[in-house]
CSV table of C-alpha atoms in Angstrom, one decimal:
chain,number,residue,atom,x,y,z
A,1,UNK,CA,-23.9,13.5,8.1
A,2,UNK,CA,-26.9,12.8,7.1
A,3,UNK,CA,-27.9,8.9,6.2
A,4,UNK,CA,-29.6,9.2,3.0
A,5,UNK,CA,-26.3,11.0,1.4
A,6,UNK,CA,-24.6,7.9,0.8
A,7,UNK,CA,-25.5,6.7,-2.6
A,8,UNK,CA,-25.0,10.2,-3.9
A,9,UNK,CA,-21.1,9.7,-2.7
A,10,UNK,CA,-20.7,6.9,-4.1
A,11,UNK,CA,-21.5,7.6,-7.5
A,12,UNK,CA,-19.7,10.5,-7.3
A,13,UNK,CA,-17.0,8.4,-6.0
A,14,UNK,CA,-17.0,6.6,-8.2
A,15,UNK,CA,-16.9,9.8,-11.0
A,16,UNK,CA,-14.0,10.8,-9.8
A,17,UNK,CA,-12.2,7.8,-9.5
A,18,UNK,CA,-11.8,7.8,-13.5
A,19,UNK,CA,-11.5,11.0,-13.6
A,20,UNK,CA,-8.3,10.5,-11.5
A,21,UNK,CA,-6.7,7.4,-13.0
A,22,UNK,CA,-7.0,9.0,-16.5
A,23,UNK,CA,-5.2,11.8,-15.7
A,24,UNK,CA,-2.5,10.2,-13.6
A,25,UNK,CA,-2.2,7.2,-15.6
A,26,UNK,CA,-0.6,8.5,-19.1
A,27,UNK,CA,-1.4,12.2,-18.4
A,28,UNK,CA,-4.1,13.5,-21.5
A,29,UNK,CA,-4.5,16.9,-22.6
A,30,UNK,CA,-6.6,17.3,-19.0
A,31,UNK,CA,-8.0,21.2,-21.4
A,32,UNK,CA,-9.7,17.8,-23.3
A,33,UNK,CA,-12.1,17.0,-20.7
A,34,UNK,CA,-14.9,18.9,-20.8
A,35,UNK,CA,-16.3,19.4,-17.2
A,36,UNK,CA,-19.9,18.3,-16.7
A,37,UNK,CA,-23.4,20.9,-16.7
A,38,UNK,CA,-23.1,23.0,-13.3
A,39,UNK,CA,-25.1,20.9,-10.5
A,40,UNK,CA,-27.1,22.1,-7.8
A,41,UNK,CA,-26.0,23.5,-4.6
A,42,UNK,CA,-26.8,19.5,-2.7
A,43,UNK,CA,-25.1,18.1,-5.9
A,44,UNK,CA,-22.0,20.1,-5.5
A,45,UNK,CA,-22.1,19.6,-1.8
A,46,UNK,CA,-21.8,16.2,-1.8
A,47,UNK,CA,-19.6,15.9,-4.6
A,48,UNK,CA,-17.2,18.1,-2.3
A,49,UNK,CA,-17.7,15.9,0.3
A,50,UNK,CA,-16.7,13.0,-1.7
A,51,UNK,CA,-13.7,14.2,-2.4
A,52,UNK,CA,-12.5,15.4,0.6
A,53,UNK,CA,-13.0,11.9,2.1
A,54,UNK,CA,-11.2,10.5,-0.8
A,55,UNK,CA,-8.4,13.0,0.2
A,56,UNK,CA,-8.0,12.0,3.6
A,57,UNK,CA,-8.2,8.6,3.1
A,58,UNK,CA,-5.4,9.3,0.8
A,59,UNK,CA,-3.3,12.0,3.2
A,60,UNK,CA,-4.4,8.4,5.9
A,61,UNK,CA,-2.8,5.9,4.0
A,62,UNK,CA,0.5,8.0,3.3
A,63,UNK,CA,0.9,8.8,6.5
A,64,UNK,CA,0.5,5.4,7.8
A,65,UNK,CA,3.5,4.2,5.1
A,66,UNK,CA,5.9,7.2,6.0
A,67,UNK,CA,5.1,6.0,9.8
A,68,UNK,CA,6.8,2.6,9.2
A,69,UNK,CA,9.5,4.3,6.1
A,70,UNK,CA,10.4,6.7,9.0
A,71,UNK,CA,11.1,4.4,11.8
A,72,UNK,CA,14.7,3.4,12.0
A,73,UNK,CA,16.1,0.2,10.4
A,74,UNK,CA,16.1,-2.7,12.3
A,75,UNK,CA,19.8,-3.8,12.7
A,76,UNK,CA,19.0,-7.8,11.3
A,77,UNK,CA,18.4,-6.2,8.2
A,78,UNK,CA,22.0,-4.7,7.9
A,79,UNK,CA,23.2,-7.8,10.2
A,80,UNK,CA,21.7,-10.4,6.0
A,81,UNK,CA,23.4,-8.0,4.7
A,82,UNK,CA,27.0,-8.2,6.0
A,83,UNK,CA,26.7,-12.2,6.1
A,84,UNK,CA,26.2,-11.7,3.0
A,85,UNK,CA,29.3,-9.9,2.6
A,86,UNK,CA,31.7,-12.5,4.5
A,87,UNK,CA,30.1,-15.2,2.4
A,88,UNK,CA,32.3,-13.5,-0.7
A,89,UNK,CA,31.7,-11.1,-3.6
A,90,UNK,CA,30.4,-14.0,-6.2
A,91,UNK,CA,28.1,-14.5,-3.2
A,92,UNK,CA,27.0,-18.0,-1.8
A,93,UNK,CA,25.4,-21.4,-3.1
A,94,UNK,CA,21.6,-21.1,-4.1
B,1,UNK,CA,20.8,-20.6,-14.4
B,2,UNK,CA,24.5,-19.4,-13.5
B,3,UNK,CA,25.5,-17.0,-13.9
B,4,UNK,CA,29.6,-16.5,-14.7
B,5,UNK,CA,29.5,-12.8,-15.4
B,6,UNK,CA,33.1,-11.6,-12.4
B,7,UNK,CA,31.5,-9.1,-10.2
B,8,UNK,CA,32.5,-6.1,-10.7
B,9,UNK,CA,33.4,-4.8,-6.5
B,10,UNK,CA,32.9,-1.1,-7.3
B,11,UNK,CA,28.7,-2.3,-8.8
B,12,UNK,CA,28.4,-4.1,-6.3
B,13,UNK,CA,29.0,-1.5,-3.6
B,14,UNK,CA,26.8,0.6,-5.8
B,15,UNK,CA,23.8,-2.2,-5.5
B,16,UNK,CA,24.0,-2.5,-1.9
B,17,UNK,CA,24.0,1.3,-1.2
B,18,UNK,CA,20.5,1.5,-3.3
B,19,UNK,CA,19.3,-1.6,-1.6
B,20,UNK,CA,20.4,-0.8,2.2
B,21,UNK,CA,18.0,2.6,1.1
B,22,UNK,CA,14.8,0.2,0.1
B,23,UNK,CA,14.7,-0.9,3.3
B,24,UNK,CA,12.5,1.3,5.1
B,25,UNK,CA,10.0,1.4,1.9
B,26,UNK,CA,10.3,-2.5,1.8
B,27,UNK,CA,8.8,-2.7,5.4
B,28,UNK,CA,6.3,-0.2,5.0
B,29,UNK,CA,4.6,-1.9,1.5
B,30,UNK,CA,5.3,-5.5,3.8
B,31,UNK,CA,3.4,-3.9,6.8
B,32,UNK,CA,0.6,-2.8,4.9
B,33,UNK,CA,0.8,-6.8,2.9
B,34,UNK,CA,1.2,-8.6,5.6
B,35,UNK,CA,-0.5,-6.1,8.5
B,36,UNK,CA,1.4,-7.9,11.5
B,37,UNK,CA,4.7,-6.0,12.0
B,38,UNK,CA,7.3,-9.2,12.5
B,39,UNK,CA,6.0,-10.8,9.9
B,40,UNK,CA,6.0,-8.1,7.8
B,41,UNK,CA,9.8,-7.4,9.1
B,42,UNK,CA,10.2,-11.0,8.0
B,43,UNK,CA,9.2,-11.1,4.7
B,44,UNK,CA,11.2,-8.0,4.2
B,45,UNK,CA,14.4,-9.2,5.3
B,46,UNK,CA,13.5,-12.0,3.0
B,47,UNK,CA,13.3,-9.7,0.3
B,48,UNK,CA,16.7,-7.9,1.1
B,49,UNK,CA,18.3,-11.3,1.1
B,50,UNK,CA,16.7,-12.2,-2.8
B,51,UNK,CA,17.1,-9.4,-3.7
B,52,UNK,CA,21.2,-9.7,-3.3
B,53,UNK,CA,21.6,-13.2,-4.3
B,54,UNK,CA,20.1,-12.1,-7.0
B,55,UNK,CA,22.2,-8.9,-8.3
B,56,UNK,CA,23.5,-10.2,-11.0
B,57,UNK,CA,20.0,-10.4,-12.8
B,58,UNK,CA,19.5,-6.5,-12.4
B,59,UNK,CA,20.9,-4.4,-14.3
B,60,UNK,CA,21.8,-1.2,-12.1
B,61,UNK,CA,20.1,1.8,-13.8
B,62,UNK,CA,16.9,0.4,-14.0
B,63,UNK,CA,14.3,1.2,-11.5
B,64,UNK,CA,15.3,-0.9,-8.5
B,65,UNK,CA,12.5,-0.3,-6.2
B,66,UNK,CA,9.7,-1.6,-8.6
B,67,UNK,CA,12.1,-4.8,-9.3
B,68,UNK,CA,12.2,-5.7,-4.9
B,69,UNK,CA,8.8,-3.9,-4.3
B,70,UNK,CA,8.2,-7.0,-7.2
B,71,UNK,CA,10.3,-10.3,-5.1
B,72,UNK,CA,9.0,-8.8,-2.0
B,73,UNK,CA,4.9,-9.2,-3.6
B,74,UNK,CA,5.7,-12.9,-4.9
B,75,UNK,CA,7.5,-13.6,-2.1
B,76,UNK,CA,4.2,-12.5,-0.3
B,77,UNK,CA,2.2,-14.4,-2.1
B,78,UNK,CA,4.2,-17.5,-2.4
B,79,UNK,CA,3.7,-17.8,2.0
B,80,UNK,CA,0.8,-17.1,1.6
B,81,UNK,CA,-0.5,-20.0,-0.2
B,82,UNK,CA,1.5,-21.9,2.5
B,83,UNK,CA,-0.1,-20.7,5.1
B,84,UNK,CA,-3.4,-19.8,3.9
B,85,UNK,CA,-5.1,-20.3,7.4
B,86,UNK,CA,-3.1,-18.1,9.6
B,87,UNK,CA,-4.0,-15.5,6.7
B,88,UNK,CA,-7.6,-15.9,7.7
B,89,UNK,CA,-7.2,-16.1,11.7
B,90,UNK,CA,-5.3,-12.8,10.9
B,91,UNK,CA,-8.8,-11.4,9.4
B,92,UNK,CA,-11.0,-13.2,11.8
B,93,UNK,CA,-8.4,-10.9,14.8
B,94,UNK,CA,-8.8,-7.2,13.0
B,95,UNK,CA,-12.5,-8.0,12.1
B,96,UNK,CA,-13.3,-8.5,16.4
B,97,UNK,CA,-10.1,-5.6,16.8
B,98,UNK,CA,-12.0,-3.2,14.8
B,99,UNK,CA,-15.3,-3.5,16.0
B,100,UNK,CA,-14.4,-3.2,19.9
B,101,UNK,CA,-12.7,0.2,19.0
B,102,UNK,CA,-15.0,2.6,20.2
B,103,UNK,CA,-12.8,5.6,20.8
B,104,UNK,CA,-12.9,8.9,18.1
B,105,UNK,CA,-9.9,10.1,18.8
B,106,UNK,CA,-6.9,10.4,16.1
B,107,UNK,CA,-4.6,8.2,16.9
B,108,UNK,CA,-7.6,5.5,16.6
B,109,UNK,CA,-8.5,6.9,12.8
B,110,UNK,CA,-4.8,5.6,11.8
B,111,UNK,CA,-5.8,2.6,13.7
B,112,UNK,CA,-9.4,2.1,12.4
B,113,UNK,CA,-7.3,2.9,8.5
B,114,UNK,CA,-4.8,0.5,9.3
B,115,UNK,CA,-7.7,-2.8,10.3
B,116,UNK,CA,-9.9,-0.9,7.4
B,117,UNK,CA,-7.5,-2.2,5.0
B,118,UNK,CA,-6.5,-5.8,6.3
B,119,UNK,CA,-10.2,-6.7,5.5
B,120,UNK,CA,-9.7,-5.5,1.9
B,121,UNK,CA,-8.9,-7.8,-0.4
B,122,UNK,CA,-5.1,-8.6,-0.4
B,123,UNK,CA,-5.1,-7.6,-4.2
B,124,UNK,CA,-6.6,-4.0,-4.1
B,125,UNK,CA,-4.4,-3.6,-0.3
B,126,UNK,CA,-1.9,-3.7,-2.7
B,127,UNK,CA,-2.1,-1.9,-5.5
B,128,UNK,CA,-4.3,1.4,-3.2
B,129,UNK,CA,-1.1,1.2,-1.0
B,130,UNK,CA,1.3,1.1,-4.6
B,131,UNK,CA,-0.6,3.9,-6.0
B,132,UNK,CA,-1.9,5.9,-3.5
B,133,UNK,CA,1.4,6.4,-1.1
B,134,UNK,CA,4.4,3.9,-2.5
B,135,UNK,CA,4.3,6.8,-4.9
B,136,UNK,CA,4.4,4.4,-8.2
B,137,UNK,CA,2.4,4.8,-11.8
B,138,UNK,CA,0.0,2.7,-12.9
B,139,UNK,CA,1.8,1.3,-14.9
B,140,UNK,CA,4.6,0.2,-12.5
B,141,UNK,CA,1.9,-1.2,-10.5
B,142,UNK,CA,0.9,-3.4,-12.9
B,143,UNK,CA,4.4,-4.2,-13.7
B,144,UNK,CA,4.7,-5.5,-10.4
B,145,UNK,CA,1.8,-7.0,-9.9
B,146,UNK,CA,1.9,-8.7,-13.0
B,147,UNK,CA,-1.6,-7.4,-15.0
B,148,UNK,CA,-3.1,-4.7,-16.9
B,149,UNK,CA,-2.9,-1.3,-16.5
B,150,UNK,CA,-6.7,-1.5,-16.1
B,151,UNK,CA,-7.2,-4.2,-14.0
B,152,UNK,CA,-4.9,-1.0,-11.7
B,153,UNK,CA,-6.9,1.0,-11.7
B,154,UNK,CA,-9.9,-0.7,-11.0
B,155,UNK,CA,-8.2,-2.0,-8.1
B,156,UNK,CA,-7.5,1.0,-6.8
B,157,UNK,CA,-10.8,2.4,-7.5
B,158,UNK,CA,-12.6,-0.6,-5.7
B,159,UNK,CA,-10.7,-0.5,-2.5
B,160,UNK,CA,-11.3,3.4,-2.2
B,161,UNK,CA,-14.7,3.0,-2.4
B,162,UNK,CA,-14.1,0.0,0.3
B,163,UNK,CA,-11.7,1.9,2.2
B,164,UNK,CA,-14.5,5.1,2.0
B,165,UNK,CA,-18.0,2.1,3.0
B,166,UNK,CA,-16.1,0.7,5.9
B,167,UNK,CA,-14.8,3.9,7.5
B,168,UNK,CA,-18.5,5.9,7.1
B,169,UNK,CA,-20.3,3.2,7.2
B,170,UNK,CA,-18.5,1.0,9.9
B,171,UNK,CA,-20.1,-2.1,7.2
B,172,UNK,CA,-17.4,-4.2,9.3
B,173,UNK,CA,-19.4,-4.2,12.1
B,174,UNK,CA,-22.0,-7.0,12.8
B,175,UNK,CA,-24.4,-5.5,15.7
B,176,UNK,CA,-26.2,-2.7,13.5
B,177,UNK,CA,-24.9,-0.2,16.2
B,178,UNK,CA,-21.9,2.4,15.1
B,179,UNK,CA,-18.5,1.4,16.0
B,180,UNK,CA,-17.2,4.7,16.4
B,181,UNK,CA,-16.8,7.6,14.2
B,182,UNK,CA,-13.8,6.4,12.1
B,183,UNK,CA,-14.1,8.8,9.3
B,184,UNK,CA,-15.5,12.2,10.8
B,185,UNK,CA,-11.9,11.0,13.0
B,186,UNK,CA,-10.4,10.7,9.8
B,187,UNK,CA,-11.5,14.1,8.1
B,188,UNK,CA,-10.8,16.1,11.1
B,189,UNK,CA,-7.2,15.2,11.0
B,190,UNK,CA,-8.0,16.0,7.0
B,191,UNK,CA,-7.0,19.6,6.8
B,192,UNK,CA,-4.1,20.1,9.4
B,193,UNK,CA,-2.4,16.8,7.3
B,194,UNK,CA,-3.3,17.9,3.6
B,195,UNK,CA,-1.8,21.6,3.9
B,196,UNK,CA,0.8,22.1,1.6
B,197,UNK,CA,3.6,19.0,1.7
């Protein structure tokens, strides 16, 4: 990767984030969002690369989370609820 | 705060089933907040117990996932206040480890992301994981974190940028030498991982 593209990438990501945030929060009519005027090939490439990087991080983030989700539940957890049961259906004090 | 609603055995069983089904997600959320796996499981266990004790105040049919995540988060911050020093030590350890990593293999990239996550302020980390991996809408994440939706959005956005900085430019590196191309390793796997889900 070229060292001098850093700033362009960051700006692009910022724009992308805001658009993304709006879409996901309240699902606005996406047809109302005007696409920016066509830009130079270089800028497009930088934007694409920034998006790819963010996508890659997002994918990894879910992978990191799912890795734990897919682990078997340690026995301790189920023991807690069994003990809670022993206290009777109305629960113990405090 | 003593509520003497006669607990209905059937609804208690339902509650417990739903709670047990959430344990894997609670463990994953706790792992992101704590970093350390053992501390995370302690936190998640406390959460399960607290949720069980508070079951009378939960309305079946509402979002139990968000409710338990909120309990977990509150528990995390109340413990963190008690042990801020431990947290600082963890942070230093994470930074030391990250600089030492220089194998560009793909399993390392995941480790580096994990470590980079631990360098984010916890508000950014939790916002990013709730929205980016936990499957919560911004509104739900805002409820869980007790802040405005706009605040969650800006935290997520700042977290993403910070992660990219850390992973691309090695912002964590103190010596000025590249500490391994973490971003490169992550990108190398992107195509495979981001295929049709």
